[in-house]
Amino acid sequence: MRRKRYAVVVVTYGEVEKLTLRNLWPSSRRILKVITSQIVKVPRFLVYLIADYRSIKHFINWRLSGYRSSLQAINRRQTAQLRQSLSTQAPELPEDVDIDVLDAYYFVPPYLEDMLAGLKREYDGIVVVPMIPVESAFSCGVACRMVEDAYGDTRYGKVRLMNRFWSDDALHRIYVDHLFSKLEGSSFMESRKKLGLVLVIHGTLVRDRAGNPPKVFTGLDETGRFFEMMKRRIMEDPRNVFTDIRQGCMNHTAGGEWTSETVEKALEEFRREGCRGVVMFPYGFFADNSETEYQARELLESAGFPLSRYVPCINDSPAFAGWLAGKVLRELNQLSSIQKAYESLEPKP
């Protein structure tokens, strides 16, 4: 009997690693075509003009600040950890199946949509792992559209697309342990002053430019529920030192009204309430990127609190890697079971 081949694809947005305009231009254009076009109809000629403007702006800002994105390097490490974790769980993997674990990206090579064409030819099934906790048309929805374009109706028996990470209680526990482990031994844990915590997440569209609910799935409700779950768990933890916790959304400006609970608003409210220190933790991202370790962190540092601390994303935490491997393992076994069910319905020769 022929052994099957499955691919696990760990996918995220992707940001340029080598800072050049030549690298930034195609990335900016893909962002406009894949994400922005869902909420604003951008004429083709404007795509190039806007993308060129964004590229030049990022190039100047990143060059002057010395910033270099770590997103892809982190995603590669997460992919390697997942590969290693799955290899140690061989007895629990589907029988007669070889597993490859690969990384892919929406906006930089290797592009997910290009990779899917090859995977369809060479593999019997794939599990797509979007590396962001809250699903929406702008996150794992991008992968969903690419899978649908590549596989069509065959996707139901060939592809598993993971989602709803935000609702997993085990992930919440890992997040809380990660947060307090990064603060252990710091002045925050000893302080008796009023302290605030900003949980940073990508914002989303609330109303379009006509004042109507967006026509695409934005994940707005899921974003709010995720925050409430995390806030409650942190506040109830015996290690908690925070007086209050606020959502801090990183918004775009195109398309209409975005989430109002911004990072800037959270910091200003903590200032008005007399907080002496603020911690920032980007819980809405699995890996640090320019929105977290550059933009959000800069907002925190410029706020001028006597005490401030940026806690990195979960990144390549071993606990997170083990949790993710368990989730992927279940998806691989479900994919195998689905395919066996389909095969049992095929006419016998």
Tab-separated table of C-alpha atoms in Angstrom:
chain	number	residue	atom	x	y	z
A	1	MET	CA	0.000	0.000	0.000
A	2	ARG	CA	1.390	3.415	-0.995
A	3	ARG	CA	2.284	5.717	1.873
A	4	LYS	CA	0.494	9.039	1.783
A	5	ARG	CA	2.178	12.422	2.076
A	6	TYR	CA	0.728	15.261	4.131
A	7	ALA	CA	2.082	18.799	4.386
A	8	VAL	CA	1.634	21.082	7.385
A	9	VAL	CA	1.932	24.701	6.240
A	10	VAL	CA	2.696	27.319	8.897
A	11	VAL	CA	1.587	30.603	7.330
A	12	THR	CA	1.737	34.240	8.379
A	13	TYR	CA	1.701	37.637	6.686
A	14	GLY	CA	5.430	38.030	6.207
A	15	GLU	CA	7.560	41.179	6.171
A	16	VAL	CA	10.718	41.956	4.242
A	17	GLU	CA	13.888	40.873	6.015
A	18	LYS	CA	16.383	42.746	3.854
A	19	LEU	CA	15.309	46.383	3.847
A	20	THR	CA	15.357	47.577	0.242
A	21	LEU	CA	12.772	49.353	-1.875
A	22	ARG	CA	13.019	46.504	-4.375
A	23	ASN	CA	11.807	44.118	-1.650
A	24	LEU	CA	9.202	46.476	-0.192
A	25	TRP	CA	7.401	47.282	-3.460
A	26	PRO	CA	5.966	43.813	-4.255
A	27	SER	CA	5.077	43.258	-0.598
A	28	SER	CA	3.125	46.542	-0.400
A	29	ARG	CA	1.296	45.793	-3.636
A	30	ARG	CA	0.241	42.363	-2.404
A	31	ILE	CA	-1.088	43.872	0.840
A	32	LEU	CA	-3.283	46.254	-1.148
A	33	LYS	CA	-4.541	43.527	-3.473
A	34	VAL	CA	-5.128	40.861	-0.826
A	35	ILE	CA	-6.279	42.869	2.221
A	36	THR	CA	-7.174	46.476	1.414
A	37	SER	CA	-9.181	45.546	-1.688
A	38	GLN	CA	-11.664	43.668	0.523
A	39	ILE	CA	-12.862	46.895	2.129
A	40	VAL	CA	-11.960	49.581	-0.424
A	41	LYS	CA	-12.115	49.258	-4.192
A	42	VAL	CA	-8.749	50.609	-5.287
A	43	PRO	CA	-8.323	51.388	-9.008
A	44	ARG	CA	-5.495	49.405	-10.538
A	45	PHE	CA	-3.301	52.414	-11.269
A	46	LEU	CA	-3.706	53.627	-7.664
A	47	VAL	CA	-2.512	50.292	-6.305
A	48	TYR	CA	0.941	51.033	-7.656
A	49	LEU	CA	0.961	54.644	-6.471
A	50	ILE	CA	-0.206	53.796	-2.943
A	51	ALA	CA	2.120	50.808	-2.707
A	52	ASP	CA	5.081	52.907	-3.797
A	53	TYR	CA	4.211	55.570	-1.213
A	54	ARG	CA	3.896	52.957	1.555
A	55	SER	CA	7.167	51.343	0.520
A	56	ILE	CA	9.091	54.606	0.591
A	57	LYS	CA	7.534	55.557	3.938
A	58	HIS	CA	8.466	52.210	5.530
A	59	PHE	CA	11.938	52.340	4.028
A	60	ILE	CA	12.657	55.789	5.465
A	61	ASN	CA	11.139	55.083	8.894
A	62	TRP	CA	12.778	51.684	9.318
A	63	ARG	CA	16.136	52.883	8.019
A	64	LEU	CA	16.205	55.908	10.348
A	65	SER	CA	15.169	53.846	13.384
A	66	GLY	CA	17.387	50.876	12.543
A	67	TYR	CA	14.389	48.545	12.697
A	68	ARG	CA	14.527	45.136	11.030
A	69	SER	CA	11.528	42.824	11.045
A	70	SER	CA	11.949	39.559	12.935
A	71	LEU	CA	8.619	38.081	11.783
A	72	GLN	CA	9.934	35.603	9.226
A	73	ALA	CA	12.819	34.466	11.402
A	74	ILE	CA	10.363	33.776	14.226
A	75	ASN	CA	7.963	31.949	11.896
A	76	ARG	CA	10.808	29.743	10.669
A	77	ARG	CA	11.739	28.909	14.261
A	78	GLN	CA	8.099	28.145	15.069
A	79	THR	CA	7.964	25.888	12.000
A	80	ALA	CA	11.127	24.062	13.079
A	81	GLN	CA	9.754	23.611	16.609
A	82	LEU	CA	6.510	22.208	15.241
A	83	ARG	CA	8.417	19.817	12.977
A	84	GLN	CA	10.491	18.613	15.928
A	85	SER	CA	7.482	18.247	18.228
A	86	LEU	CA	5.554	16.196	15.665
A	87	SER	CA	8.563	13.943	15.062
A	88	THR	CA	8.584	13.012	18.753
A	89	GLN	CA	4.902	12.026	18.566
A	90	ALA	CA	5.249	9.565	15.683
A	91	PRO	CA	3.143	6.820	17.355
A	92	GLU	CA	0.186	9.229	17.516
A	93	LEU	CA	0.438	10.348	13.884
A	94	PRO	CA	-1.740	8.732	11.189
A	95	GLU	CA	-0.416	5.381	10.011
A	96	ASP	CA	1.176	5.115	6.565
A	97	VAL	CA	1.537	8.899	6.267
A	98	ASP	CA	4.743	10.912	5.901
A	99	ILE	CA	4.557	14.465	7.255
A	100	ASP	CA	6.442	17.526	5.992
A	101	VAL	CA	6.244	20.847	7.861
A	102	LEU	CA	6.752	23.974	5.745
A	103	ASP	CA	6.566	27.743	6.194
A	104	ALA	CA	4.747	30.112	3.816
A	105	TYR	CA	3.663	33.760	3.681
A	106	TYR	CA	0.971	35.977	2.194
A	107	PHE	CA	3.114	38.990	1.292
A	108	VAL	CA	6.695	37.744	0.828
A	109	PRO	CA	8.184	34.585	-0.722
A	110	PRO	CA	7.584	31.719	-0.460
A	111	TYR	CA	4.015	32.778	-1.257
A	112	LEU	CA	1.250	30.532	0.045
A	113	GLU	CA	-0.795	30.731	-3.151
A	114	ASP	CA	2.188	29.595	-5.252
A	115	MET	CA	3.046	26.838	-2.802
A	116	LEU	CA	-0.503	25.442	-2.839
A	117	ALA	CA	-0.288	24.602	-6.544
A	118	GLY	CA	2.740	22.388	-5.929
A	119	LEU	CA	1.283	20.880	-2.765
A	120	LYS	CA	-1.858	19.870	-4.633
A	121	ARG	CA	0.235	17.873	-7.113
A	122	GLU	CA	2.677	16.329	-4.661
A	123	TYR	CA	0.723	15.745	-1.439
A	124	ASP	CA	-2.373	13.769	-0.545
A	125	GLY	CA	-3.501	16.344	1.999
A	126	ILE	CA	-2.476	19.517	3.804
A	127	VAL	CA	-3.086	21.205	7.136
A	128	VAL	CA	-2.875	25.007	6.972
A	129	VAL	CA	-1.888	26.716	10.236
A	130	PRO	CA	-2.580	30.496	10.138
A	131	MET	CA	-0.339	32.001	12.815
A	132	ILE	CA	-2.747	34.538	14.277
A	133	PRO	CA	-5.220	33.729	17.064
A	134	VAL	CA	-8.365	35.521	15.828
A	135	GLU	CA	-9.805	34.592	12.454
A	136	SER	CA	-11.215	37.147	10.023
A	137	ALA	CA	-11.338	37.848	6.306
A	138	PHE	CA	-8.049	39.715	6.783
A	139	SER	CA	-6.169	36.894	8.554
A	140	CYS	CA	-6.958	33.197	8.096
A	141	GLY	CA	-9.637	34.237	5.604
A	142	VAL	CA	-6.795	35.026	3.200
A	143	ALA	CA	-5.604	31.424	3.450
A	144	CYS	CA	-9.178	30.187	3.031
A	145	ARG	CA	-9.592	32.032	-0.278
A	146	MET	CA	-6.248	30.800	-1.562
A	147	VAL	CA	-7.109	27.207	-0.636
A	148	GLU	CA	-10.487	27.511	-2.346
A	149	ASP	CA	-8.861	28.884	-5.504
A	150	ALA	CA	-6.267	26.106	-5.590
A	151	TYR	CA	-8.358	23.100	-4.559
A	152	GLY	CA	-11.947	23.971	-5.456
A	153	ASP	CA	-14.447	21.389	-4.222
A	154	THR	CA	-11.676	18.857	-3.563
A	155	ARG	CA	-10.605	20.917	-0.545
A	156	TYR	CA	-13.154	19.174	1.678
A	157	GLY	CA	-11.246	15.909	1.451
A	158	LYS	CA	-7.765	17.333	1.029
A	159	VAL	CA	-7.367	20.343	3.312
A	160	ARG	CA	-7.765	21.222	6.978
A	161	LEU	CA	-7.638	24.947	7.776
A	162	MET	CA	-7.138	25.590	11.485
A	163	ASN	CA	-8.986	28.373	13.321
A	164	ARG	CA	-10.534	29.473	16.635
A	165	PHE	CA	-7.214	29.456	18.471
A	166	TRP	CA	-8.467	32.431	20.505
A	167	SER	CA	-11.065	30.327	22.329
A	168	ASP	CA	-8.668	27.648	23.604
A	169	ASP	CA	-8.360	27.630	27.395
A	170	ALA	CA	-4.933	25.976	27.256
A	171	LEU	CA	-3.614	28.848	25.125
A	172	HIS	CA	-4.934	31.337	27.685
A	173	ARG	CA	-2.969	29.568	30.437
A	174	ILE	CA	0.197	29.593	28.326
A	175	TYR	CA	-0.268	33.309	27.650
A	176	VAL	CA	-0.688	34.151	31.333
A	177	ASP	CA	2.377	32.120	32.324
A	178	HIS	CA	4.368	33.769	29.533
A	179	LEU	CA	3.333	37.249	30.676
A	180	PHE	CA	4.235	36.785	34.326
A	181	SER	CA	7.428	34.853	33.592
A	182	LYS	CA	8.669	37.863	31.603
A	183	LEU	CA	7.876	40.151	34.554
A	184	GLU	CA	9.351	37.881	37.223
A	185	GLY	CA	11.990	39.669	39.277
A	186	SER	CA	11.169	43.051	37.735
A	187	SER	CA	10.183	46.205	39.583
A	188	PHE	CA	6.608	45.635	38.400
A	189	MET	CA	6.212	42.560	40.580
A	190	GLU	CA	7.460	44.467	43.633
A	191	SER	CA	5.714	47.764	42.969
A	192	ARG	CA	2.847	48.917	45.156
A	193	LYS	CA	1.961	51.665	42.711
A	194	LYS	CA	-0.988	51.725	40.332
A	195	LEU	CA	-0.148	49.620	37.269
A	196	GLY	CA	-1.925	49.042	33.956
A	197	LEU	CA	-1.702	46.367	31.272
A	198	VAL	CA	-2.392	46.964	27.572
A	199	LEU	CA	-3.240	43.828	25.601
A	200	VAL	CA	-2.397	44.649	21.993
A	201	ILE	CA	-4.286	43.125	19.070
A	202	HIS	CA	-4.914	44.007	15.452
A	203	GLY	CA	-8.009	46.197	15.190
A	204	THR	CA	-10.779	45.565	12.721
A	205	LEU	CA	-13.422	47.363	10.695
A	206	VAL	CA	-16.642	48.190	12.569
A	207	ARG	CA	-18.589	50.128	9.906
A	208	ASP	CA	-17.905	50.863	6.272
A	209	ARG	CA	-17.683	54.378	4.876
A	210	ALA	CA	-21.469	54.480	4.459
A	211	GLY	CA	-21.948	53.660	8.153
A	212	ASN	CA	-23.104	50.096	7.477
A	213	PRO	CA	-21.771	46.844	8.944
A	214	PRO	CA	-18.892	45.508	6.808
A	215	LYS	CA	-19.790	42.973	4.126
A	216	VAL	CA	-16.805	40.809	5.029
A	217	PHE	CA	-16.259	38.783	8.206
A	218	THR	CA	-14.141	40.995	10.468
A	219	GLY	CA	-13.799	38.929	13.643
A	220	LEU	CA	-15.062	41.859	15.729
A	221	ASP	CA	-17.081	39.731	18.149
A	222	GLU	CA	-14.262	37.188	18.478
A	223	THR	CA	-11.779	39.980	19.210
A	224	GLY	CA	-13.947	41.274	22.052
A	225	ARG	CA	-14.568	37.831	23.522
A	226	PHE	CA	-10.876	36.952	23.376
A	227	PHE	CA	-10.015	40.104	25.305
A	228	GLU	CA	-12.624	39.465	27.994
A	229	MET	CA	-11.388	35.883	28.457
A	230	MET	CA	-7.778	36.984	28.797
A	231	LYS	CA	-8.576	39.919	31.069
A	232	ARG	CA	-10.550	37.730	33.443
A	233	ARG	CA	-7.848	35.055	33.573
A	234	ILE	CA	-5.056	37.575	34.255
A	235	MET	CA	-7.020	39.482	36.899
A	236	GLU	CA	-7.877	36.231	38.702
A	237	ASP	CA	-4.285	34.957	38.651
A	238	PRO	CA	-2.580	35.112	42.095
A	239	ARG	CA	0.469	36.739	40.461
A	240	ASN	CA	-1.579	39.660	39.145
A	241	VAL	CA	-0.242	43.138	39.971
A	242	PHE	CA	-2.399	45.159	37.565
A	243	THR	CA	-5.090	47.566	38.677
A	244	ASP	CA	-6.795	47.355	35.298
A	245	ILE	CA	-6.352	45.826	31.839
A	246	ARG	CA	-7.325	47.463	28.559
A	247	GLN	CA	-7.583	46.383	24.953
A	248	GLY	CA	-5.192	48.185	22.608
A	249	CYS	CA	-6.056	47.866	18.919
A	250	MET	CA	-3.617	48.603	16.109
A	251	ASN	CA	-5.896	50.020	13.424
A	252	HIS	CA	-5.680	50.951	9.777
A	253	THR	CA	-7.495	53.992	8.417
A	254	ALA	CA	-9.003	52.813	5.123
A	255	GLY	CA	-12.547	51.601	4.636
A	256	GLY	CA	-14.514	53.326	7.381
A	257	GLU	CA	-14.707	53.192	11.184
A	258	TRP	CA	-12.276	50.896	12.980
A	259	THR	CA	-12.266	49.593	16.551
A	260	SER	CA	-12.269	52.469	19.018
A	261	GLU	CA	-10.268	50.794	21.805
A	262	THR	CA	-6.861	51.786	20.448
A	263	VAL	CA	-3.415	51.555	22.014
A	264	GLU	CA	-3.266	55.351	22.181
A	265	LYS	CA	-6.605	55.520	23.999
A	266	ALA	CA	-5.587	52.850	26.522
A	267	LEU	CA	-2.324	54.636	27.336
A	268	GLU	CA	-4.049	58.002	27.697
A	269	GLU	CA	-6.712	56.562	30.026
A	270	PHE	CA	-4.054	54.952	32.213
A	271	ARG	CA	-2.258	58.297	32.368
A	272	ARG	CA	-5.437	60.129	33.431
A	273	GLU	CA	-6.088	57.517	36.107
A	274	GLY	CA	-2.666	58.084	37.627
A	275	CYS	CA	-0.966	54.818	36.690
A	276	ARG	CA	2.752	54.923	37.434
A	277	GLY	CA	3.597	51.974	35.246
A	278	VAL	CA	2.252	50.194	32.162
A	279	VAL	CA	3.040	46.809	30.652
A	280	MET	CA	2.264	46.053	27.013
A	281	PHE	CA	1.703	42.491	25.763
A	282	PRO	CA	0.692	41.796	22.114
A	283	TYR	CA	-1.579	38.840	22.790
A	284	GLY	CA	-3.286	39.197	19.406
A	285	PHE	CA	-0.185	38.061	17.503
A	286	PHE	CA	1.768	34.801	17.683
A	287	ALA	CA	4.990	36.460	16.493
A	288	ASP	CA	6.530	39.893	16.879
A	289	ASN	CA	6.371	42.098	13.796
A	290	SER	CA	6.522	45.750	12.804
A	291	GLU	CA	3.105	46.477	14.311
A	292	THR	CA	4.073	45.091	17.725
A	293	GLU	CA	7.795	45.489	18.350
A	294	TYR	CA	8.079	48.727	16.351
A	295	GLN	CA	4.812	50.712	16.200
A	296	ALA	CA	3.100	49.618	19.439
A	297	ARG	CA	6.336	49.562	21.411
A	298	GLU	CA	7.182	53.064	20.199
A	299	LEU	CA	3.786	54.279	21.444
A	300	LEU	CA	4.512	52.793	24.868
A	301	GLU	CA	7.993	54.271	25.117
A	302	SER	CA	6.845	57.724	23.997
A	303	ALA	CA	3.999	57.734	26.555
A	304	GLY	CA	6.516	58.619	29.268
A	305	PHE	CA	5.357	56.432	32.170
A	306	PRO	CA	7.920	56.175	35.011
A	307	LEU	CA	7.715	52.390	34.652
A	308	SER	CA	7.080	50.644	31.337
A	309	ARG	CA	7.764	47.185	29.985
A	310	TYR	CA	7.151	45.604	26.589
A	311	VAL	CA	6.543	41.848	26.835
A	312	PRO	CA	7.299	40.132	23.506
A	313	CYS	CA	4.766	37.977	21.694
A	314	ILE	CA	4.617	34.277	22.513
A	315	ASN	CA	7.070	33.725	19.605
A	316	ASP	CA	9.066	30.481	19.956
A	317	SER	CA	8.025	29.655	23.512
A	318	PRO	CA	8.441	25.878	24.070
A	319	ALA	CA	5.075	25.718	25.839
A	320	PHE	CA	3.389	27.354	22.854
A	321	ALA	CA	5.165	25.009	20.435
A	322	GLY	CA	3.954	21.982	22.385
A	323	TRP	CA	0.397	23.297	22.477
A	324	LEU	CA	0.400	23.996	18.738
A	325	ALA	CA	1.804	20.544	17.962
A	326	GLY	CA	-1.071	18.957	19.866
A	327	LYS	CA	-3.599	20.976	17.868
A	328	VAL	CA	-1.937	20.082	14.554
A	329	LEU	CA	-1.733	16.414	15.521
A	330	ARG	CA	-5.504	16.306	15.979
A	331	GLU	CA	-6.032	17.954	12.588
A	332	LEU	CA	-3.750	15.432	10.878
A	333	ASN	CA	-5.678	12.536	12.380
A	334	GLN	CA	-9.007	14.109	11.425
A	335	LEU	CA	-7.795	14.585	7.857
A	336	SER	CA	-6.750	10.935	7.714
A	337	SER	CA	-10.133	9.811	9.070
A	338	ILE	CA	-12.017	11.941	6.537
A	339	GLN	CA	-10.002	10.517	3.661
A	340	LYS	CA	-10.558	6.956	4.855
A	341	ALA	CA	-14.292	7.650	5.014
A	342	TYR	CA	-14.263	8.976	1.437
A	343	GLU	CA	-12.231	5.982	0.274
A	344	SER	CA	-14.681	3.550	1.883
A	345	LEU	CA	-17.430	4.980	-0.326
A	346	GLU	CA	-15.517	4.425	-3.546
A	347	PRO	CA	-16.649	1.462	-5.693
A	348	LYS	CA	-14.565	-1.652	-5.143
A	349	PRO	CA	-12.836	-3.030	-8.284
